[in-house]
Short mmCIF file of C-alpha atoms in Angstrom, two decimals:
data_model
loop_
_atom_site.label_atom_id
_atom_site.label_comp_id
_atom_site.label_asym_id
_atom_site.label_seq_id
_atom_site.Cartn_x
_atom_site.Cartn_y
_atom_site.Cartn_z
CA UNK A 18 66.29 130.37 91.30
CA UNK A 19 65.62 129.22 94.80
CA UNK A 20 66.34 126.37 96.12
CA UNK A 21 65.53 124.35 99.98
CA UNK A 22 68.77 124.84 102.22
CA UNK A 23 68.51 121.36 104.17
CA UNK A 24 71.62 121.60 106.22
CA UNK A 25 70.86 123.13 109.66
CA UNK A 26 73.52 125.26 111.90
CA UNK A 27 74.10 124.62 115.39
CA UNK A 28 72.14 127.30 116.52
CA UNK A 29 69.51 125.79 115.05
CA UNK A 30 70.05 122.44 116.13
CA UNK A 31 69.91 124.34 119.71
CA UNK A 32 66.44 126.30 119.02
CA UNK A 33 64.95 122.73 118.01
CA UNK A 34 66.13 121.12 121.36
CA UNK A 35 63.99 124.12 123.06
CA UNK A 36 60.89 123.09 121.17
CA UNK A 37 61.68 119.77 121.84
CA UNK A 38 61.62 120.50 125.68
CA UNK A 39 58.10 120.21 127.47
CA UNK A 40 58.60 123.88 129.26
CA UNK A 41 58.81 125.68 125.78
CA UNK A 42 55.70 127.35 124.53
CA UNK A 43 54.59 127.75 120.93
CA UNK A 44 51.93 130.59 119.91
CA UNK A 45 49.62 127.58 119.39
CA UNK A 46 46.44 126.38 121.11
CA UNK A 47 46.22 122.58 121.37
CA UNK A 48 43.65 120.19 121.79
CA UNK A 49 42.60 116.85 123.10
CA UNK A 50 39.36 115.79 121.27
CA UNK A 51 37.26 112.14 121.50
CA UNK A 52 36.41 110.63 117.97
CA UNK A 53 35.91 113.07 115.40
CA UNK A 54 37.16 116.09 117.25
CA UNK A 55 36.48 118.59 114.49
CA UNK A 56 32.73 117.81 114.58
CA UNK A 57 32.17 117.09 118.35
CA UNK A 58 31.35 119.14 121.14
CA UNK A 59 33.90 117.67 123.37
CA UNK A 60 37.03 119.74 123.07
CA UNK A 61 39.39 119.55 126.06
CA UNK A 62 42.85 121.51 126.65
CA UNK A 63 45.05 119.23 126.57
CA UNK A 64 49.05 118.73 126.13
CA UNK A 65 50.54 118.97 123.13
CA UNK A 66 49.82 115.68 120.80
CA UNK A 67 53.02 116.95 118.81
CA UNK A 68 56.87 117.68 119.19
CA UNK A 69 59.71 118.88 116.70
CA UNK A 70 62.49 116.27 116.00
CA UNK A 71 65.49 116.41 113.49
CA UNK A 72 64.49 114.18 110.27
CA UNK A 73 66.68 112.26 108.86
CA UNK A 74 66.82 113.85 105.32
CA UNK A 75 64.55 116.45 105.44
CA UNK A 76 65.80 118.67 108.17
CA UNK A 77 63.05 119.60 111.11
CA UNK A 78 60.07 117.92 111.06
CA UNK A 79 56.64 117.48 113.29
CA UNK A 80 55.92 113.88 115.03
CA UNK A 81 52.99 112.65 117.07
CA UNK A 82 53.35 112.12 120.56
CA UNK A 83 50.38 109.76 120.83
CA UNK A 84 47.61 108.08 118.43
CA UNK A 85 45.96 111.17 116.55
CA UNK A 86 42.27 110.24 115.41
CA UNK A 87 41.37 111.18 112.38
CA UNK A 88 39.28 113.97 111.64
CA UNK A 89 41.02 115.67 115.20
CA UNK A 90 42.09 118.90 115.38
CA UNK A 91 45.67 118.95 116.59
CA UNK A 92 46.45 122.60 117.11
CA UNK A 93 45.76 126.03 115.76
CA UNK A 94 48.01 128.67 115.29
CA UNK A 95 48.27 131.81 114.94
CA UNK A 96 50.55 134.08 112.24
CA UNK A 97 53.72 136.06 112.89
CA UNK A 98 52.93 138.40 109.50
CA UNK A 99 50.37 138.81 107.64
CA UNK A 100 49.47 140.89 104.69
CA UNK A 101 46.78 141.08 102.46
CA UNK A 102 46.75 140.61 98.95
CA UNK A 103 47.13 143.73 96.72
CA UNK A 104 43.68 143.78 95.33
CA UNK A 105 42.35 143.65 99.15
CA UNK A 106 44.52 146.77 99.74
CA UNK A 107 42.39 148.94 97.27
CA UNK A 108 39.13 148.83 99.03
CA UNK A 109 37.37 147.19 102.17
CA UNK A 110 37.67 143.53 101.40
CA UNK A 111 39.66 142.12 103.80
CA UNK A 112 40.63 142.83 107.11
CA UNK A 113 44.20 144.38 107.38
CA UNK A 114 45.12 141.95 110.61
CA UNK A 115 43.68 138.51 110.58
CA UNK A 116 42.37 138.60 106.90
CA UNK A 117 39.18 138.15 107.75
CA UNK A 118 36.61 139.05 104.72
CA UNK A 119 34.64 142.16 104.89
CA UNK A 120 30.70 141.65 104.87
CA UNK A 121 28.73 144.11 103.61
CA UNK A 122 26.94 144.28 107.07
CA UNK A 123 30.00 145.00 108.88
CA UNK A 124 30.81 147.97 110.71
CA UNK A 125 34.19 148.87 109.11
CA UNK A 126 36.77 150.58 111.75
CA UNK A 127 39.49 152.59 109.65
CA UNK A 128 42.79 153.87 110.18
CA UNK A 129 43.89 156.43 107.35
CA UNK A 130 47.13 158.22 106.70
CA UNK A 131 47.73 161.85 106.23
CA UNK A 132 49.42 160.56 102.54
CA UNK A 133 46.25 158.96 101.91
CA UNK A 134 46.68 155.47 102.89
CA UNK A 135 43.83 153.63 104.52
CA UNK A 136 43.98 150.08 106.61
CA UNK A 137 40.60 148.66 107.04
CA UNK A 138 39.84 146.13 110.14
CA UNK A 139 36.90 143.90 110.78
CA UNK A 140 36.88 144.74 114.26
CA UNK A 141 38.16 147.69 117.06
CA UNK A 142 40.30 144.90 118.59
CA UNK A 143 42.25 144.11 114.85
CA UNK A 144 42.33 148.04 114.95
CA UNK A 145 44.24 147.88 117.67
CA UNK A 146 45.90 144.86 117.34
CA UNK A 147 47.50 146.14 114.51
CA UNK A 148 49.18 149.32 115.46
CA UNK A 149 52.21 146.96 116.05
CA UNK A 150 52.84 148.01 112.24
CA UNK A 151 50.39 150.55 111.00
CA UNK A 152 51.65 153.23 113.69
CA UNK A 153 54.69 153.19 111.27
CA UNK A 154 53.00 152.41 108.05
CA UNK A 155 50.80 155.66 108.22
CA UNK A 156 53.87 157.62 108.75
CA UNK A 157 55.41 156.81 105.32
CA UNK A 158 54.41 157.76 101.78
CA UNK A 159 54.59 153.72 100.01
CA UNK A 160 53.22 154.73 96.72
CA UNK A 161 56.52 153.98 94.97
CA UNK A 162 57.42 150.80 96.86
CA UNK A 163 53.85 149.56 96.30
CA UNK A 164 53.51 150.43 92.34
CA UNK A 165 56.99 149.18 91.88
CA UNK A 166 56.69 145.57 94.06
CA UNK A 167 52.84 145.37 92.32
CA UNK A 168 53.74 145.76 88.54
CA UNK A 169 56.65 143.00 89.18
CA UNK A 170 53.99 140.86 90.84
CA UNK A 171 55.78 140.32 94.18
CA UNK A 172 53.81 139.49 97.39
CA UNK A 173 56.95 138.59 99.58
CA UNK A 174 58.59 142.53 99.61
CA UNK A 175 54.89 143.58 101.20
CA UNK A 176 55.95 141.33 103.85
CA UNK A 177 59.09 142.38 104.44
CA UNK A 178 57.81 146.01 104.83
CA UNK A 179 54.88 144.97 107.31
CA UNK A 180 57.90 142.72 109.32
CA UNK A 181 60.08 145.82 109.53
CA UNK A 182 57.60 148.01 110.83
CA UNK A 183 56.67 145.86 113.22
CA UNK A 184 60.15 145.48 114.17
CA UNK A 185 60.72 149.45 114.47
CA UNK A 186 57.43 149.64 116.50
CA UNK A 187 58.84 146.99 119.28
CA UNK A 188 56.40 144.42 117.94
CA UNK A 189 58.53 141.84 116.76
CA UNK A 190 62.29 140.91 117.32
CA UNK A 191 64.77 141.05 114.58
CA UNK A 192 65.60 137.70 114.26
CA UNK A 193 61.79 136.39 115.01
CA UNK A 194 61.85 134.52 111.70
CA UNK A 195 65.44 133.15 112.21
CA UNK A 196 64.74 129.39 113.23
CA UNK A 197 62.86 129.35 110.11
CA UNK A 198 64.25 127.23 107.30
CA UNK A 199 65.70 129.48 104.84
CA UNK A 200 65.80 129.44 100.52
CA UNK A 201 69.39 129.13 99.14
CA UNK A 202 68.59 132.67 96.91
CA UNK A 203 70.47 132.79 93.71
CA UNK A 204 73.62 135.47 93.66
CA UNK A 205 70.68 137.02 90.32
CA UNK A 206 67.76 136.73 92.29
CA UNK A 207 69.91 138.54 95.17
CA UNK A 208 70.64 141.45 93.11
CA UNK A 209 67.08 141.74 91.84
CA UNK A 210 66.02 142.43 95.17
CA UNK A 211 68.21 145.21 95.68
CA UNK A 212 65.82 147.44 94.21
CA UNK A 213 63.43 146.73 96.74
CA UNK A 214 65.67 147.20 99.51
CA UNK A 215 66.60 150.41 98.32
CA UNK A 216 63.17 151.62 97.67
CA UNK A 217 62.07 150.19 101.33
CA UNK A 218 65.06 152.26 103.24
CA UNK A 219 64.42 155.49 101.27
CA UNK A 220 61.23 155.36 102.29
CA UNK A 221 61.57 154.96 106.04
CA UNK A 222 64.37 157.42 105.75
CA UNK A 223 62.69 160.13 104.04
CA UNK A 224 58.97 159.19 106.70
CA UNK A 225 62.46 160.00 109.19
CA UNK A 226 62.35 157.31 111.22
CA UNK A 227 65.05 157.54 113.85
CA UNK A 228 68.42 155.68 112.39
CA UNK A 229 68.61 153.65 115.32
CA UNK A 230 65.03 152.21 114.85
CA UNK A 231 66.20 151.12 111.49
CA UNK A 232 69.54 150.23 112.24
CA UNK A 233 68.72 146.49 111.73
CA UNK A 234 67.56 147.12 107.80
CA UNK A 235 70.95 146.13 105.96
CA UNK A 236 70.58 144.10 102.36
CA UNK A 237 71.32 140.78 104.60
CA UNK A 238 68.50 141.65 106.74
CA UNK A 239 66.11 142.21 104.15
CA UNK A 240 67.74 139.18 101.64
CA UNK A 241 67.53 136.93 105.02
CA UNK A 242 63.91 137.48 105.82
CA UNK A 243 62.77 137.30 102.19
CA UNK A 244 64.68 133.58 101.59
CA UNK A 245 62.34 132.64 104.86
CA UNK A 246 59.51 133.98 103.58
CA UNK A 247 59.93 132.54 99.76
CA UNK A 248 59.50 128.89 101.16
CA UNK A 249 57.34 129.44 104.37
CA UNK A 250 54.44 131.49 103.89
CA UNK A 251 51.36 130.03 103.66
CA UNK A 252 48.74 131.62 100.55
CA UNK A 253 45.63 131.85 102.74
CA UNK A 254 42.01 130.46 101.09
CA UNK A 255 39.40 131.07 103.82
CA UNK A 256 36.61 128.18 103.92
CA UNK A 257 34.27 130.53 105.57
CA UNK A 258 32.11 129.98 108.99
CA UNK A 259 29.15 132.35 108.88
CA UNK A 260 26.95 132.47 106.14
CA UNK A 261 27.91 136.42 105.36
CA UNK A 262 31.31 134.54 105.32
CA UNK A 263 30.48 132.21 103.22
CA UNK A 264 28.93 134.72 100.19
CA UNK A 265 32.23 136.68 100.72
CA UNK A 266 33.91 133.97 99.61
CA UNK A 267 32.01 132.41 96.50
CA UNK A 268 32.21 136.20 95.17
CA UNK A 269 35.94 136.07 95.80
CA UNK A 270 36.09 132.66 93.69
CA UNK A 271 34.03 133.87 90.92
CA UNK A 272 36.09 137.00 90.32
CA UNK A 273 39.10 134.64 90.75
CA UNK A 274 40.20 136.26 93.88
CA UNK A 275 39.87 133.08 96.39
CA UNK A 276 43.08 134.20 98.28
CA UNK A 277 43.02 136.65 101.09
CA UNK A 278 46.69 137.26 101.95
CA UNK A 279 49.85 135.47 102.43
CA UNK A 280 50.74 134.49 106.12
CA UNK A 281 53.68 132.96 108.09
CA UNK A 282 53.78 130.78 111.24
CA UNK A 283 56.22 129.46 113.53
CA UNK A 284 55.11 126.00 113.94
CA UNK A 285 53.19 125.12 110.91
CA UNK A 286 56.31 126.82 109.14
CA UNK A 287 58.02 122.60 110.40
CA UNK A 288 55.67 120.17 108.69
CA UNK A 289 57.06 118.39 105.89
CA UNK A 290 55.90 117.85 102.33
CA UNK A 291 54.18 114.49 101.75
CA UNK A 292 52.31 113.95 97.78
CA UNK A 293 49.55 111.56 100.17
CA UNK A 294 49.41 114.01 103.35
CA UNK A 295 48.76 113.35 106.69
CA UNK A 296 46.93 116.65 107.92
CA UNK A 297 46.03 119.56 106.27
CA UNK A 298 45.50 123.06 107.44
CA UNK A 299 42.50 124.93 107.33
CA UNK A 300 41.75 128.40 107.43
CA UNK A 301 38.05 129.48 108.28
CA UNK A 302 37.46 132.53 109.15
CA UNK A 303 40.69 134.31 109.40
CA UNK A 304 44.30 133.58 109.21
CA UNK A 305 44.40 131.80 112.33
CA UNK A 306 45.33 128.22 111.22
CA UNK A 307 43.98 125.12 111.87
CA UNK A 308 45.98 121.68 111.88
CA UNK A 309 43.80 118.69 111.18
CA UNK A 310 44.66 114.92 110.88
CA UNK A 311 43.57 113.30 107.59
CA UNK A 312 43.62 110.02 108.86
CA UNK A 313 44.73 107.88 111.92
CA UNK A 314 48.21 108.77 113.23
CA UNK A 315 50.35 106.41 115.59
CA UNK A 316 52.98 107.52 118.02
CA UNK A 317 56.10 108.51 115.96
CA UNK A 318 54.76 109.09 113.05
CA UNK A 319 55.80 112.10 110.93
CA UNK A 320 52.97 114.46 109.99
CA UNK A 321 53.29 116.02 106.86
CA UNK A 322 50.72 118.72 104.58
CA UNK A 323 50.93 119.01 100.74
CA UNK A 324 52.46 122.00 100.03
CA UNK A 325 50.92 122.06 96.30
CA UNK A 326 47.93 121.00 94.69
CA UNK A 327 47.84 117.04 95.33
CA UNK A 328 45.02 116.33 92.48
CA UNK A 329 48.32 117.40 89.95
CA UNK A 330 50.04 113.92 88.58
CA UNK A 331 53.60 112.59 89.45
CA UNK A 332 55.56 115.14 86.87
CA UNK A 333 53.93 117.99 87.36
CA UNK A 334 54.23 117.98 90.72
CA UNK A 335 57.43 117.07 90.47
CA UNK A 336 58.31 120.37 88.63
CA UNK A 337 56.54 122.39 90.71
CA UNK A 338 58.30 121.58 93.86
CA UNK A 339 61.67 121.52 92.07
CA UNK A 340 61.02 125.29 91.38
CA UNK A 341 59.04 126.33 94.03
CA UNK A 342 60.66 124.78 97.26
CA UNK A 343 64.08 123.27 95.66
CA UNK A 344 63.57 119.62 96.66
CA UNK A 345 62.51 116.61 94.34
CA UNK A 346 59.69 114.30 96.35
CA UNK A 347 60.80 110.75 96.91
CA UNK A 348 56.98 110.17 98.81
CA UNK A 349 55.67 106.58 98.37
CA UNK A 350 52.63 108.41 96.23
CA UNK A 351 55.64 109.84 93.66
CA UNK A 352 57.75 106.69 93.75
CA UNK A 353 55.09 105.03 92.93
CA UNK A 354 54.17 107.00 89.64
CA UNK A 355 50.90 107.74 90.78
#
């Protein structure tokens, strides 16, 4: 059972006043764009059309800080963690970095293991890119992580792994997914992932990874960044921009494989859930995101993505986000019936 924990610490509170303040920088690009933006040749740097307030019900949330157009493309961003999905990790699908898919024309840089593990990039600068976490990954034998987190289904624990490495390799801080909003995790769930977090220490210990570097992988740790990543991550569909892109992913869809990998982001991690959305995020060729506005916005306005499928009626949605994100939807679309 997980459920949305709305009620937000101080230190939060604090981290939200930073983003709030003009000096702070996301990891985002942002745009300024004449009619439809997404379509025109016009693209400007501009400032941010966007900050993060405090809601009043719904914890953080993102606002416009002038008229968006619609069709404009507000921001992009791009992901803390990624990881690909488990059927990507078997043979050269899917780049190991941004997700990208894997033509059949392209050169395929590798980076193997001496257990027999093998990382597959679409380019030398993903290859590199990503030594933040495979430096450590090659070191360890995952076989029984993997076949244990894979026959139960999870995606999250892959996460996890790729977060920690990164952490132990001085790529990312400990607490880099803190100001995310975490999943009250049920005292059951809790002790089902014990297990994991067993099997993810043991391994690291036995690859022997210096205790220090690995000081920071307790059970909280591991249950902390797991309740972030149950509620945050974003399953990754790629539209496709080139037309080798493109065949990639009608094959994917066919063999009922249209997901890449699972992602997270910092700011994209704040927009609300709206039934009748506002913008939606793209993904074209890899997992950097792209934030695009539905429809006219005004000044003020909340903007808010669907975090389910919106073409589902009133109750099943309902359901879905009862389970999934712990929150019932009181949107004008729900209220409504429709």
């Amino acid at each position: 059972m997980i459920t949305l924990r709305r009620r937000l610490s101080s230190d939060l509170r604090q981290r939200l006043a930073d983003l709030h303040h003009p000096s702070h920088s996301f990891s985002i690009r942002t745009f300024s764009q004449e009619k439809d933006g997404f379509n025109s040749g016009t693209t400007k740097l501009g400032p941010p059309p966007i900050q993060v307030s405090l809601t009043e019900s719904a914890g953080r949330g993102v606002f416009a800080t002038r008229r968006i157009g619609a069709g404009e493309l507000i921001h992009t961003a791009n992901p803390l963690v990624t990881h690909p999905t488990q059927s990507g990790l078997d043979r050269p699908q899917v780049c190991c970095y941004c997700l990208r898919r894997l033509g059949m024309r392209d050169g395929v840089p590798v980076t193997s293991a001496p257990n027999g593990g093998f990382w597959y990039f679409c380019s030398d600068a993903c290859k590199e890119r990503a030594k933040v976490f495979v430096e450590v990954e090659r070191r360890a034998d995952w076989s029984f992580y993997d076949e244990h987190c894979s026959m139960r289904q999870l995606k999250y624990p892959f996460m996890v792994k790729r977060l920690a490495c990164m952490v132990i390799s001085g790529g990312a801080s400990v607490d880099c997914l803190d100001i995310l909003q975490p999943a009250y995790l049920h005292p059951q769930t809790i002790l089902e992932m014990e297990k994991e977090f067993e099997l993810l220490k043991a391994t690291f210990l036995k690859a022997q990874i210096d205790d220090e570097l690995i000081a920071f992988l307790t059970k909280r740790w591991y249950t902390g960044a797991l309740a972030r990543l149950h509620i945050n991550s974003f399953r990754i569909e790629l539209i496709g921009g080139s037309y080798e892109s493109l065949l990639a992913s009608a094959a994917a869809i066919v063999e009922g494989e249209a997901a890449v990998g699972n992602a997270v982001y910092m700011l994209p991690s704040f927009y609300n859930h709206d039934c009748d959305p506002n913008v939606n995020i793209l993904w074209i060729e890899n997992a950097d995101a792209k934030i695009r506005a539905l429809r006219d916005i005004e000044a003020g306005e909340e903007l808010c993505i669907c975090y389910i499928d919106a073409s589902m009626d009133c109750k099943a949605r309902q359901v879905l986000l009862a389970d999934g994100f712990g929150f019932q939807c009181h949107c004008l679309r729900c209220k409504s019936g429709d």
